[in-house]
PDB file of C-alpha atoms in Angstrom:
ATOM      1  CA  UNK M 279      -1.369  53.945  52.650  1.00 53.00           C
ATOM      2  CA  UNK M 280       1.967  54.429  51.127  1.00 55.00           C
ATOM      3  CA  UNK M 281       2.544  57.418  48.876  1.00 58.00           C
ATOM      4  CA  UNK M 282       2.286  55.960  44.879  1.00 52.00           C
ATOM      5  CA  UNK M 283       5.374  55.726  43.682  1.00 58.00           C
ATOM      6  CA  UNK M 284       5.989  55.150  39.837  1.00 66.00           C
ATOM      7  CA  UNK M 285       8.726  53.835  39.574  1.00 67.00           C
ATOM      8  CA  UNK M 286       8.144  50.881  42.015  1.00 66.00           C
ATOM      9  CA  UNK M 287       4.547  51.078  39.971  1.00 61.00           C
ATOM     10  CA  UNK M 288       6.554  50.207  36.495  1.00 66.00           C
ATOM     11  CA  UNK M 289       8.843  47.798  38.041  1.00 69.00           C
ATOM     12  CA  UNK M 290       5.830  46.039  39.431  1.00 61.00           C
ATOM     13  CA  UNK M 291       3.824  45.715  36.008  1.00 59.00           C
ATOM     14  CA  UNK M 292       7.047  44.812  33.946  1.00 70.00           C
ATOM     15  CA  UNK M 293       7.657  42.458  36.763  1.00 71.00           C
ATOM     16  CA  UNK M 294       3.798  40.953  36.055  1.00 65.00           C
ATOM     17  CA  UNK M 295       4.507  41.160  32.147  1.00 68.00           C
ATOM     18  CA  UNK M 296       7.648  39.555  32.422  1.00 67.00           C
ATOM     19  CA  UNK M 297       5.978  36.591  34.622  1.00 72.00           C
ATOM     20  CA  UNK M 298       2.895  36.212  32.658  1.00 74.00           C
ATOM     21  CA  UNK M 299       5.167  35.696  28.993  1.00 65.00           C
ATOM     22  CA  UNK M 300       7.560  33.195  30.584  1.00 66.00           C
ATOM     23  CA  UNK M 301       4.169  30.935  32.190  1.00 70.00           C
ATOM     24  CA  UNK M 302       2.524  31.438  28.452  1.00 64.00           C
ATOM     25  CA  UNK M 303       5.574  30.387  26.615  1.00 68.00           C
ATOM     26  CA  UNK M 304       6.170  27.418  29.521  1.00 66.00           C
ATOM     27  CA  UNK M 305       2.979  26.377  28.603  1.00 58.00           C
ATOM     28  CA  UNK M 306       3.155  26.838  24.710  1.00 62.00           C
ATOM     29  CA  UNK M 307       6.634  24.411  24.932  1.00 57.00           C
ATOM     30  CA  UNK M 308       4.789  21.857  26.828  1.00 58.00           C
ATOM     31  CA  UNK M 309       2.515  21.712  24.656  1.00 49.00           C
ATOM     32  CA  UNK M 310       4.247  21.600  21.636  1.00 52.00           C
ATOM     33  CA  UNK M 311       6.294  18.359  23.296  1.00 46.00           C
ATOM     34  CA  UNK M 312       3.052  16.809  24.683  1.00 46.00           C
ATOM     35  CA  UNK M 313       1.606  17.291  20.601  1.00 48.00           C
ATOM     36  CA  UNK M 314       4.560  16.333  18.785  1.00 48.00           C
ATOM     37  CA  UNK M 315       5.415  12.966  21.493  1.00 49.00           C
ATOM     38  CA  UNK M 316       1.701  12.377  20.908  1.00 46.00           C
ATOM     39  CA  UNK M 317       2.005  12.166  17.534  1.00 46.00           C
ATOM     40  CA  UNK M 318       5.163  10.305  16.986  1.00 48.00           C
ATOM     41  CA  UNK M 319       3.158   7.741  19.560  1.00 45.00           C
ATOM     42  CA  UNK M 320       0.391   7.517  17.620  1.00 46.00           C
ATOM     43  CA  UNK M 321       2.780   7.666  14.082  1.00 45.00           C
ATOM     44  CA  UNK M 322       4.255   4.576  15.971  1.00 46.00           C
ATOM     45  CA  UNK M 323       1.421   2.956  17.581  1.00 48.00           C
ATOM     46  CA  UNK M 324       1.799  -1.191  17.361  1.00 44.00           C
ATOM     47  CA  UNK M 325       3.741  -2.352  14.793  1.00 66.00           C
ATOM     48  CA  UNK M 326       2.818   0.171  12.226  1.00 76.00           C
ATOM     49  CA  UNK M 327       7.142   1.150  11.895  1.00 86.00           C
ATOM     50  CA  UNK M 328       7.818  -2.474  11.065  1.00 87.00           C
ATOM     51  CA  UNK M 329       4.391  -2.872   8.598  1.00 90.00           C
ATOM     52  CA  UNK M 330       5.996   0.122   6.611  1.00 91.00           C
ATOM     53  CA  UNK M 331       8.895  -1.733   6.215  1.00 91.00           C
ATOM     54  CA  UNK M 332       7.602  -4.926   5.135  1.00 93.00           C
ATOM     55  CA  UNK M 333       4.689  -3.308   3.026  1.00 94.00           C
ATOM     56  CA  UNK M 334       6.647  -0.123   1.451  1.00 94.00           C
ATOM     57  CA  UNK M 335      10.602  -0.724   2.035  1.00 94.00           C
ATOM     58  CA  UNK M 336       9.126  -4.282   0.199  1.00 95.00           C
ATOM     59  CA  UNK M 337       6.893  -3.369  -2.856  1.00 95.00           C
ATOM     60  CA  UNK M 338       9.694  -0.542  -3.834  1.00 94.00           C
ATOM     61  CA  UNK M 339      12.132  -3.127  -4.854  1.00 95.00           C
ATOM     62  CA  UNK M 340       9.855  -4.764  -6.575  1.00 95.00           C
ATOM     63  CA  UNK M 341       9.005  -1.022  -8.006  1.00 93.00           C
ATOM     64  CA  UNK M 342      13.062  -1.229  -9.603  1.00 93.00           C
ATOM     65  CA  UNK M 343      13.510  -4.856 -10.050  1.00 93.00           C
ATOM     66  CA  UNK M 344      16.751  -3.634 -12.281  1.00 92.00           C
ATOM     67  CA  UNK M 345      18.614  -2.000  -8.795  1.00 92.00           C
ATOM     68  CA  UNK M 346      20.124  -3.159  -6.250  1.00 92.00           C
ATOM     69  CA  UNK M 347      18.375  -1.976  -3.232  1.00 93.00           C
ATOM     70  CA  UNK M 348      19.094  -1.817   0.699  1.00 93.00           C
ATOM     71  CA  UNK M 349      16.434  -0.644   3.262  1.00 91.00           C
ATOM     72  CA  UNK M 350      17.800   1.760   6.218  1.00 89.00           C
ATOM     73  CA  UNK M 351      16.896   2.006   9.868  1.00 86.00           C
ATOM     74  CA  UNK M 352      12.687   2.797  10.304  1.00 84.00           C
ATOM     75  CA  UNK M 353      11.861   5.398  11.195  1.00 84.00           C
ATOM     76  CA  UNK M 354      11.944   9.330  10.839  1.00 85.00           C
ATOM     77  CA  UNK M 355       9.022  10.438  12.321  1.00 82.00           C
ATOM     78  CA  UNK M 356       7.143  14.045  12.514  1.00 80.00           C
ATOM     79  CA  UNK M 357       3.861  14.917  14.172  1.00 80.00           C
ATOM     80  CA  UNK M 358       2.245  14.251  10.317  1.00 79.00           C
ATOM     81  CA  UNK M 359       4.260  11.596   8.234  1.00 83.00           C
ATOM     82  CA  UNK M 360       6.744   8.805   8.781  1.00 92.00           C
ATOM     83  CA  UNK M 361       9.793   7.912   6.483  1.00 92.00           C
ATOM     84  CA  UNK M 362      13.001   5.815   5.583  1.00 92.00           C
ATOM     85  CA  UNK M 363      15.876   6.008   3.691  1.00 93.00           C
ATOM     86  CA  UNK M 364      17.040   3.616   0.815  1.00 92.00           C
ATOM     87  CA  UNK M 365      20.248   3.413  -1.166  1.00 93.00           C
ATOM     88  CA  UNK M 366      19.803   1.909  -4.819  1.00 92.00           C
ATOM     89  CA  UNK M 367      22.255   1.229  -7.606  1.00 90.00           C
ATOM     90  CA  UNK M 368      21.609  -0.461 -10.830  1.00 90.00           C
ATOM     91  CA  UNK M 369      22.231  -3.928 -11.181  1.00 90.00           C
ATOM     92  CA  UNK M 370      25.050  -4.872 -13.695  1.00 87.00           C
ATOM     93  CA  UNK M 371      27.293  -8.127 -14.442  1.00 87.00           C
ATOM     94  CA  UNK M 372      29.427  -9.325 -11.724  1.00 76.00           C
ATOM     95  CA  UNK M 373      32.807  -7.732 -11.436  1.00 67.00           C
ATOM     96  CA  UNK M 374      31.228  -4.281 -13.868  1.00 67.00           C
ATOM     97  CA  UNK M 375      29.576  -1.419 -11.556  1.00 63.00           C
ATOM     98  CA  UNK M 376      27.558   0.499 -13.888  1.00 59.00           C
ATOM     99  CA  UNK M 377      26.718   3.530 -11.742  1.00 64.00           C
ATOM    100  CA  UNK M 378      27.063   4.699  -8.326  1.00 76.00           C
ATOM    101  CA  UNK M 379      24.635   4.502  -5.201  1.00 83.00           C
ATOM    102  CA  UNK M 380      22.399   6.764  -4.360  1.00 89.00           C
ATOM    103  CA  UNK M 381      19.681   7.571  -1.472  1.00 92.00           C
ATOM    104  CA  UNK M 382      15.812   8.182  -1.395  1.00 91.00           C
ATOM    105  CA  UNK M 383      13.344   8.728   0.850  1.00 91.00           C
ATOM    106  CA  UNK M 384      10.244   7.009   1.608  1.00 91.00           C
ATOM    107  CA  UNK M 385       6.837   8.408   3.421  1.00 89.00           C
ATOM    108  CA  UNK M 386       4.219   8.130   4.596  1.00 91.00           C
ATOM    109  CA  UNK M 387       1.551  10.485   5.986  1.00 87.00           C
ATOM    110  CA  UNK M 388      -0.459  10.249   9.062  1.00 84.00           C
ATOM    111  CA  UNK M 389      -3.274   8.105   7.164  1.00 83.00           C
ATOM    112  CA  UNK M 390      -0.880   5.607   6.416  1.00 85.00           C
ATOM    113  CA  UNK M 391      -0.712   6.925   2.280  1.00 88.00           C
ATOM    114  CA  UNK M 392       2.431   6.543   0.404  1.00 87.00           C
ATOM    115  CA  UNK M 393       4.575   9.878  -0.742  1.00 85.00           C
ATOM    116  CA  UNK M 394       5.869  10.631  -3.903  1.00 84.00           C
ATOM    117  CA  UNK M 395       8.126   7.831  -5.011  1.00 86.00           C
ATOM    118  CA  UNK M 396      11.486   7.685  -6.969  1.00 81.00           C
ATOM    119  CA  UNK M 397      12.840   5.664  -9.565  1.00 83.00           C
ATOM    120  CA  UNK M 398      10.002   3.612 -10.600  1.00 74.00           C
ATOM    121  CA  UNK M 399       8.999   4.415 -14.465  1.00 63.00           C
ATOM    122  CA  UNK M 400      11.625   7.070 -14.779  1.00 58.00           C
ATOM    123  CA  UNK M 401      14.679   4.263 -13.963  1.00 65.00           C
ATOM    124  CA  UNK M 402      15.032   3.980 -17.886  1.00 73.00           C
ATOM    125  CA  UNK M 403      18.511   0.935 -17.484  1.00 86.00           C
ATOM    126  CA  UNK M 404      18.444  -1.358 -19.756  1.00 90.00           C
ATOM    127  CA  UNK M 405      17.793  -3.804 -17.340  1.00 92.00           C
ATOM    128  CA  UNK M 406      14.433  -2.562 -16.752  1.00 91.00           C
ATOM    129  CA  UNK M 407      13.594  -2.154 -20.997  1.00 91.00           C
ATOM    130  CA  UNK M 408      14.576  -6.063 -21.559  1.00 93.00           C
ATOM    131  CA  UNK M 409      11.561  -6.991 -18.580  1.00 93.00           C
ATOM    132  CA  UNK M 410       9.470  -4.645 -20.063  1.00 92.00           C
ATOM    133  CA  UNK M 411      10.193  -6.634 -23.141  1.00 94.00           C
ATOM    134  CA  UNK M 412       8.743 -10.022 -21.650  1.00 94.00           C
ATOM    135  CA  UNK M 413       6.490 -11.633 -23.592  1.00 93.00           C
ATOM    136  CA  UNK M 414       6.611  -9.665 -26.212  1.00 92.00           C
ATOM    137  CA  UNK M 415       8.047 -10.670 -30.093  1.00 89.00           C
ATOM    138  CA  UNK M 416      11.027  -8.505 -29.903  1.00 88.00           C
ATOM    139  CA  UNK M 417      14.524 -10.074 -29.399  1.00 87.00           C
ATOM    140  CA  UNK M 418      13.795 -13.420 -31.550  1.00 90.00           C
ATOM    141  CA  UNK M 419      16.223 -16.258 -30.912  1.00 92.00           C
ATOM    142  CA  UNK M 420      18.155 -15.906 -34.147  1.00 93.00           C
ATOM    143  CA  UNK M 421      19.031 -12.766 -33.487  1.00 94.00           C
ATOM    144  CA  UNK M 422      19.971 -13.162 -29.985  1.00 95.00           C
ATOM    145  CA  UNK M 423      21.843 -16.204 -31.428  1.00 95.00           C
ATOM    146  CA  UNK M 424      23.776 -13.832 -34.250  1.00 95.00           C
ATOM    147  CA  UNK M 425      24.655 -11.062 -31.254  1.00 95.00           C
ATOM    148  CA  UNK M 426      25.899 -13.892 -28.735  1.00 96.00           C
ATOM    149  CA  UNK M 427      28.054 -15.117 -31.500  1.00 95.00           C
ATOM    150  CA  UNK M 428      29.403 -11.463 -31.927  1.00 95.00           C
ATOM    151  CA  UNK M 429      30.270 -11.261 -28.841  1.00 95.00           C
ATOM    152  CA  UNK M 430      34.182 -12.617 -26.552  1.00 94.00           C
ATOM    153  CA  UNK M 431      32.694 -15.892 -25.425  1.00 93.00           C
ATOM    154  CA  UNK M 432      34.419 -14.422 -21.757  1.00 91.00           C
ATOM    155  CA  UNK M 433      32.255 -11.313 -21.141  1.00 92.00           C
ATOM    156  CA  UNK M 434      30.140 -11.083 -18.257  1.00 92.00           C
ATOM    157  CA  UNK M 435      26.851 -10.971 -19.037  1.00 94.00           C
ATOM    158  CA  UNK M 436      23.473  -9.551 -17.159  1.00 95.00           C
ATOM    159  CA  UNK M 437      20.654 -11.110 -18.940  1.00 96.00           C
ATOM    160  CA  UNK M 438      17.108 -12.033 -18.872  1.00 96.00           C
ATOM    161  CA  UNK M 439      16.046 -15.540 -19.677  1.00 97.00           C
ATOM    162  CA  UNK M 440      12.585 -15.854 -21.049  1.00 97.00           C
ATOM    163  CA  UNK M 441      11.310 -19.178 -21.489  1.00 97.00           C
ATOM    164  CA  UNK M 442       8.690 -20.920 -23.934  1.00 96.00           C
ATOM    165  CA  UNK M 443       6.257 -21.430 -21.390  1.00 96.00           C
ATOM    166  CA  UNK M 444       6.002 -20.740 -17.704  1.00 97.00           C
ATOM    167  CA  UNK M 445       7.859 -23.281 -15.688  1.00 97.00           C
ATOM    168  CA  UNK M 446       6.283 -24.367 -11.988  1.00 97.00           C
ATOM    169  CA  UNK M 447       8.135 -24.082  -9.222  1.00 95.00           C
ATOM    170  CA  UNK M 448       9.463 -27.868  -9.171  1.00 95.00           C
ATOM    171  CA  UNK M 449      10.387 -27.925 -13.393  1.00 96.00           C
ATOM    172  CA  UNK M 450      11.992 -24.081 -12.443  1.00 96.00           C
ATOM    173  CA  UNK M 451      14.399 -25.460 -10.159  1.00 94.00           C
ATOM    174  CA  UNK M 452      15.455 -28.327 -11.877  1.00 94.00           C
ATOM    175  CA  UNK M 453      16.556 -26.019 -15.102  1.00 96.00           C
ATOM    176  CA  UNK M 454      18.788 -23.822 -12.870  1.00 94.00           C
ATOM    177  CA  UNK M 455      20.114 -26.574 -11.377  1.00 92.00           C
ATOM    178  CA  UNK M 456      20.583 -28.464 -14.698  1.00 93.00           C
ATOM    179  CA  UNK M 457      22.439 -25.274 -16.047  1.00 93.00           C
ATOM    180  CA  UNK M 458      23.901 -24.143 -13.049  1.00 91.00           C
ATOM    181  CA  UNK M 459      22.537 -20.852 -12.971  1.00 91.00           C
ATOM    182  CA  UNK M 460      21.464 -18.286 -10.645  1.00 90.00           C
ATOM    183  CA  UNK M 461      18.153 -16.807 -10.789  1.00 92.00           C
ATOM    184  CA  UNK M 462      19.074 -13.079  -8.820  1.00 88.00           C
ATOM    185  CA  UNK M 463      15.451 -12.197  -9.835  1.00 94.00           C
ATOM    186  CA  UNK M 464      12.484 -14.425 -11.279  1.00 97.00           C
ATOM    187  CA  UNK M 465       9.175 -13.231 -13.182  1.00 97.00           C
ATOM    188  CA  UNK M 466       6.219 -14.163 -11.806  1.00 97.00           C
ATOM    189  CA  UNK M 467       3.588 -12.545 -14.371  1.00 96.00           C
ATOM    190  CA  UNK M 468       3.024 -12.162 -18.296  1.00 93.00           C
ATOM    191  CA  UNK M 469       2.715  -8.755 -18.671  1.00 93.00           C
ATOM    192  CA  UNK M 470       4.133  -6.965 -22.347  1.00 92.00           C
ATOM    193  CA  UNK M 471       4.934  -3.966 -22.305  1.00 90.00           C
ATOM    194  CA  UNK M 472       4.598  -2.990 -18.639  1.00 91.00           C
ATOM    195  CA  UNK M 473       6.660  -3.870 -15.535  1.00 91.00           C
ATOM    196  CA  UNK M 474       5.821  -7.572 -14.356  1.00 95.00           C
ATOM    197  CA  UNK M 475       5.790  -8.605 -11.090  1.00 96.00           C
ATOM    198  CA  UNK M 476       9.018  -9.689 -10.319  1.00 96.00           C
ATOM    199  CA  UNK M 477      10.735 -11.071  -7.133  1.00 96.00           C
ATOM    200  CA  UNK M 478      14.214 -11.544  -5.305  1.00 93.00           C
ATOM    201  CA  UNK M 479      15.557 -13.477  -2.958  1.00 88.00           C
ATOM    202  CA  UNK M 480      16.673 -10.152  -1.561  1.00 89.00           C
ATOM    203  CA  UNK M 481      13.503  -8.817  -1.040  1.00 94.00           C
ATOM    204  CA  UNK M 482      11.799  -9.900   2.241  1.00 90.00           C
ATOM    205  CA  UNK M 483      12.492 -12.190   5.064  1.00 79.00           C
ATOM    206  CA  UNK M 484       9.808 -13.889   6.316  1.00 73.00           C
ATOM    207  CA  UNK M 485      10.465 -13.663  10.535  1.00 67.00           C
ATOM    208  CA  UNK M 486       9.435 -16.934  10.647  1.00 63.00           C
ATOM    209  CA  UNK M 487      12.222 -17.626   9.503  1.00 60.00           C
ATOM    210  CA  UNK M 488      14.390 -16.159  10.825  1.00 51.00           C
ATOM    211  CA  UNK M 489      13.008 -16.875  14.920  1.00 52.00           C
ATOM    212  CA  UNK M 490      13.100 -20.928  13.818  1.00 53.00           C
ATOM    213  CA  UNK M 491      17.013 -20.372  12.525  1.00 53.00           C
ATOM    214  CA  UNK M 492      15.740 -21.066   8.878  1.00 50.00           C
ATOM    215  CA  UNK M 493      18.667 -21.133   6.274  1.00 52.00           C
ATOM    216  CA  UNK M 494      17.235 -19.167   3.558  1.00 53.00           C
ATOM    217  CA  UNK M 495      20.697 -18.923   1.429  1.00 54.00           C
ATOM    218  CA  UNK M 496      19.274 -21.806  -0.824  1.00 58.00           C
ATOM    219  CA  UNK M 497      16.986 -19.536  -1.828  1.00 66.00           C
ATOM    220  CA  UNK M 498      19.228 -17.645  -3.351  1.00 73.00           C
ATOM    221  CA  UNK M 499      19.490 -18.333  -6.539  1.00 81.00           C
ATOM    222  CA  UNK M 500      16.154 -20.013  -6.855  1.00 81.00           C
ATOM    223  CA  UNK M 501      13.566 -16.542  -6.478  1.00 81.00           C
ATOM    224  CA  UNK M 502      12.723 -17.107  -3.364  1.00 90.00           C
ATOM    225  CA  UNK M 503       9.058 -18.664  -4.295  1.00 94.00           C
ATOM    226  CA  UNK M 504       8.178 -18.753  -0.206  1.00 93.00           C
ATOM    227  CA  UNK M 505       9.032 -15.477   0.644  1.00 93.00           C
ATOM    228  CA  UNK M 506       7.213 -13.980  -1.593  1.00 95.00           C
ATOM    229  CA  UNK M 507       4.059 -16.266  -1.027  1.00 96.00           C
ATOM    230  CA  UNK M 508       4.531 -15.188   2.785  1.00 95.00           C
ATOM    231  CA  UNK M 509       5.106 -11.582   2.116  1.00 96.00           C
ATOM    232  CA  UNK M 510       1.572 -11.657  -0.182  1.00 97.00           C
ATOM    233  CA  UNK M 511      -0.339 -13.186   2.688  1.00 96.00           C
ATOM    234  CA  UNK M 512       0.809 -10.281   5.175  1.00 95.00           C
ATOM    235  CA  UNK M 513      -0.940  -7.605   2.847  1.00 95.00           C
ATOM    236  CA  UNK M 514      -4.338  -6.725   3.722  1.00 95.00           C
ATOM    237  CA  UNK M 515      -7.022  -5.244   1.417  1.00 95.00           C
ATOM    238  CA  UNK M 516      -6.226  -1.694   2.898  1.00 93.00           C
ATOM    239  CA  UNK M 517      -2.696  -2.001   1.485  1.00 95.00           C
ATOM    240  CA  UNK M 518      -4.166  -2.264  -2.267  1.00 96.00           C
ATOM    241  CA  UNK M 519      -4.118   1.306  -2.799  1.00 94.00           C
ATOM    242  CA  UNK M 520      -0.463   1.971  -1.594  1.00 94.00           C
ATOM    243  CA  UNK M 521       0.892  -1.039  -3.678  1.00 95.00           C
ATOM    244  CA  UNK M 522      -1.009   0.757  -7.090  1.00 94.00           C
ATOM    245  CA  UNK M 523       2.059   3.639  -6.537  1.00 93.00           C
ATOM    246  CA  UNK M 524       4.003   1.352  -7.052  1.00 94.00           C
ATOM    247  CA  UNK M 525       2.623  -0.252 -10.427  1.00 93.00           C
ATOM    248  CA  UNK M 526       1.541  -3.171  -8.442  1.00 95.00           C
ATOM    249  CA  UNK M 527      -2.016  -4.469  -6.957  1.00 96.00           C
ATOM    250  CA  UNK M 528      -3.212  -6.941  -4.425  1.00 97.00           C
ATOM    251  CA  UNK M 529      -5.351  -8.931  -6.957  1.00 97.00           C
ATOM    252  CA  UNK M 530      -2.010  -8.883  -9.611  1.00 98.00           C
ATOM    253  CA  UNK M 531       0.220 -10.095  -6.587  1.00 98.00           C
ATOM    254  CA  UNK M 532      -2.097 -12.777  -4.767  1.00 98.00           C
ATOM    255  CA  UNK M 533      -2.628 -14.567  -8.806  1.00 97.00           C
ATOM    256  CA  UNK M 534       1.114 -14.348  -9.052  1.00 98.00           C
ATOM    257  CA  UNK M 535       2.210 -16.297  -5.663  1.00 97.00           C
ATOM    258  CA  UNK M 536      -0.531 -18.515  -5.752  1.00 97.00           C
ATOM    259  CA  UNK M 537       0.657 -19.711  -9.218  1.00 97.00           C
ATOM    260  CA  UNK M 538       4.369 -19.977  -8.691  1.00 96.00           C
ATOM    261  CA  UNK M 539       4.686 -19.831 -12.614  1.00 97.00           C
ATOM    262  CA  UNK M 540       8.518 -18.211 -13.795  1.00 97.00           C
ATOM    263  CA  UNK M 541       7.868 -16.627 -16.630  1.00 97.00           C
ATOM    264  CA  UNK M 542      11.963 -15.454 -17.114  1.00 97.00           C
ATOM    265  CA  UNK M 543      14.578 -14.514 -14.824  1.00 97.00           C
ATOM    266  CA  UNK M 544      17.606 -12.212 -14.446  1.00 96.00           C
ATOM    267  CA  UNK M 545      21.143 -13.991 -14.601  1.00 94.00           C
ATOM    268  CA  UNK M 546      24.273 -11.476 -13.599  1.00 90.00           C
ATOM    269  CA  UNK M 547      26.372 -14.126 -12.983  1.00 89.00           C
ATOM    270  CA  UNK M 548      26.779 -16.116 -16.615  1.00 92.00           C
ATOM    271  CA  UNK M 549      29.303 -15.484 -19.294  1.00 93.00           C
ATOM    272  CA  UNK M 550      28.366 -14.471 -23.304  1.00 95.00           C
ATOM    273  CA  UNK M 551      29.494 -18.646 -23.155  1.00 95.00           C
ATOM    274  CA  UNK M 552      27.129 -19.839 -20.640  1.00 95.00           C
ATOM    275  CA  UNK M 553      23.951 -17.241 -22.579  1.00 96.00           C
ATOM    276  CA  UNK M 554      25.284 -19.487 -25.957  1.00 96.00           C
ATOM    277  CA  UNK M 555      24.681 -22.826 -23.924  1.00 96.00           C
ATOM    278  CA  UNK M 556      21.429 -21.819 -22.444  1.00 96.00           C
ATOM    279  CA  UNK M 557      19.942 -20.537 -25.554  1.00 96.00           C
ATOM    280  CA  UNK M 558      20.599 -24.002 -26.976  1.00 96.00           C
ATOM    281  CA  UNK M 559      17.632 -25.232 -24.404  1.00 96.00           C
ATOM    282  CA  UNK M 560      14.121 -26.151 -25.898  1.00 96.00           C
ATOM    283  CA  UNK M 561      12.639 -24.004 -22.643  1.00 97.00           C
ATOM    284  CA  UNK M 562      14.241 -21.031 -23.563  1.00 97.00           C
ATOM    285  CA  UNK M 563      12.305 -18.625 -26.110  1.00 97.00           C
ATOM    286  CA  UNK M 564      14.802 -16.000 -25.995  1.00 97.00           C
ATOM    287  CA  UNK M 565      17.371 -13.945 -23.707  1.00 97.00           C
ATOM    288  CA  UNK M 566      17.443 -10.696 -23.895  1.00 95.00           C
ATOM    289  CA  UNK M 567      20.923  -9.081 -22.892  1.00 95.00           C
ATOM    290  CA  UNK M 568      21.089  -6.338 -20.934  1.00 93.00           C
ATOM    291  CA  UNK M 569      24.420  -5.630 -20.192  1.00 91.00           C
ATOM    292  CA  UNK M 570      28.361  -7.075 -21.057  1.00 90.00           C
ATOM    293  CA  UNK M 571      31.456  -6.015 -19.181  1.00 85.00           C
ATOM    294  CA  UNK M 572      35.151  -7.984 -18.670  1.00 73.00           C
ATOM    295  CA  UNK M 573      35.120  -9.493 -15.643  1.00 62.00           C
ATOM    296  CA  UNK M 574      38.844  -9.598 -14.275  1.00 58.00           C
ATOM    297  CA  UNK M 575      38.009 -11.550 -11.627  1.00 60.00           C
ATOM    298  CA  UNK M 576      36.674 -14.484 -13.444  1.00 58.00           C
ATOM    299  CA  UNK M 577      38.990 -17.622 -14.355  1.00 58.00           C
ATOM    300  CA  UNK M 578      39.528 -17.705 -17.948  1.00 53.00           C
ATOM    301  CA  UNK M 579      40.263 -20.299 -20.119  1.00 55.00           C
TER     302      UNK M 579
END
């Protein structure tokens, strides 16, 4: 045997160490990948990414019916929680930008649960006040009547029409078209004091739709009565308890389609003139004005 030598002895076990660390942290990375992939995979398992979109990225608008709301790219995903980004601004009359964009996030976790939301409640515009306002006794015609009259007849206006009694679908369409007006977002449910359920054309897409080369720019200024009877019947009992974050249930939502009944809707796109003329109508009960600004854009007499 050769003499022991330590320093070949020292060399040897650092050697060892050094081989033993780099296999445990080899295998400590690959595991790490193989849990995190694993997760993402099961995060995105069928069509659970496009789901979130239709169910969340969906119900939030109808969370801030008084913004202006675009969906980004799906998804951001971590071993524990999925999430997208949104940009919102408040809605205002056309040719007036009443505040700048900004961006949220929304999540959520591994069980498929909702995250903390933004906006919502806390989105105090006035927009959001005059749909609270919906069926209740404030904002009587007369007055709306004496404030109209206060008013440059060439203002922009954004406004919610209320009328006397809910109109169906068919009676609905015939008084926008009879006034020439453009619906941005209808109200689908009597509710006074709280948020209604309220939808826009904007909202959702059904990809029906879109695969059969559907034109669904007449539903533009008409609410979009379809979509949102299309988007109801995707929800499934399981979603009920994501949809109550957002002020919203499945019971609420499948009464509200299934009626059709518009209960008011938001105009952005008629003048303090137009609001006079409309208020004149028999249907109307009241408008409730939101907002005024001087569009430059617009023709004036």
């Amino acid at each position: 045997m050769p003499d022991f030598d330590p320093r070949r002895t020292r060399r040897a076990v650092r050697r060892g160490l050094a081989r033993t660390v780099v296999s445990v942290l080899a295998v400590l990375a690959l595991v790490a990948v193989v849990v995190t992939e694993g997760a993402s995979l099961v995060q995105t398992r069928g069509d659970r990414e496009r789901r979130m979109m239709d169910v969340l990225g969906t119900a939030f608008k109808m969370y801030n019916p008084a913004y202006l709301v675009d969906n980004g790219p799906c998804c951001e995903t971590t071993p524990v929680s999925m999430a997208f980004e949104v940009t919102a601004r408040p809605m205002g009359p056309v040719g007036a930008w009443p505040g700048g964009s900004q961006t949220y996030s929304i999540s959520q976790d591994f069980f498929g649960r909702v995250g903390r939301l933004p906006l919502g409640h806390t989105a105090n515009t006035r927009l959001s006040q005059s749909l609270f306002n919906v069926g209740t006794t404030l904002g009587r015609k007369e007055e709306v009547k004496q404030v109209l009259a206060r008013l440059p007849a060439d203002l922009s206006a954004l406004a919610v029409v209320e009328f006397e009694r809910p109109l169906p679908e068919a009676e609905f369409e015939a008084f926008v078209r009879r006034h020439g007006s453009c619906a941005e977002r209808v109200v689908y449910e009597r509710r006074p004091g709280s948020l209604p359920i309220t939808w826009g054309f904007d909202y959702w897409t059904d990809p029906a739709d879109l695969r059969k080369g559907g034109d669904v720019t007449d539903e533009v200024c008409r609410g979009g009565l379809p979509q949102f009877r299309a988007w109801v019947g995707l929800l499934r009992d399981h979603d009920d308890a994501n949809l109550r974050s957002f002020d919203l249930s499945l019971k609420r939502l499948r009464e509200a389609s299934g009626a059709g009944l518009a209960h008011a809707y938001v105009d952005e796109l008629s003048s303090v003139r137009e609001l006079r003329e409309l208020l004149k109508d028999p249907q109307v009960r009241t408008i409730r004005l939101a907002d005024v600004a001087f569009d430059l854009d617009r023709p004036h007499p």
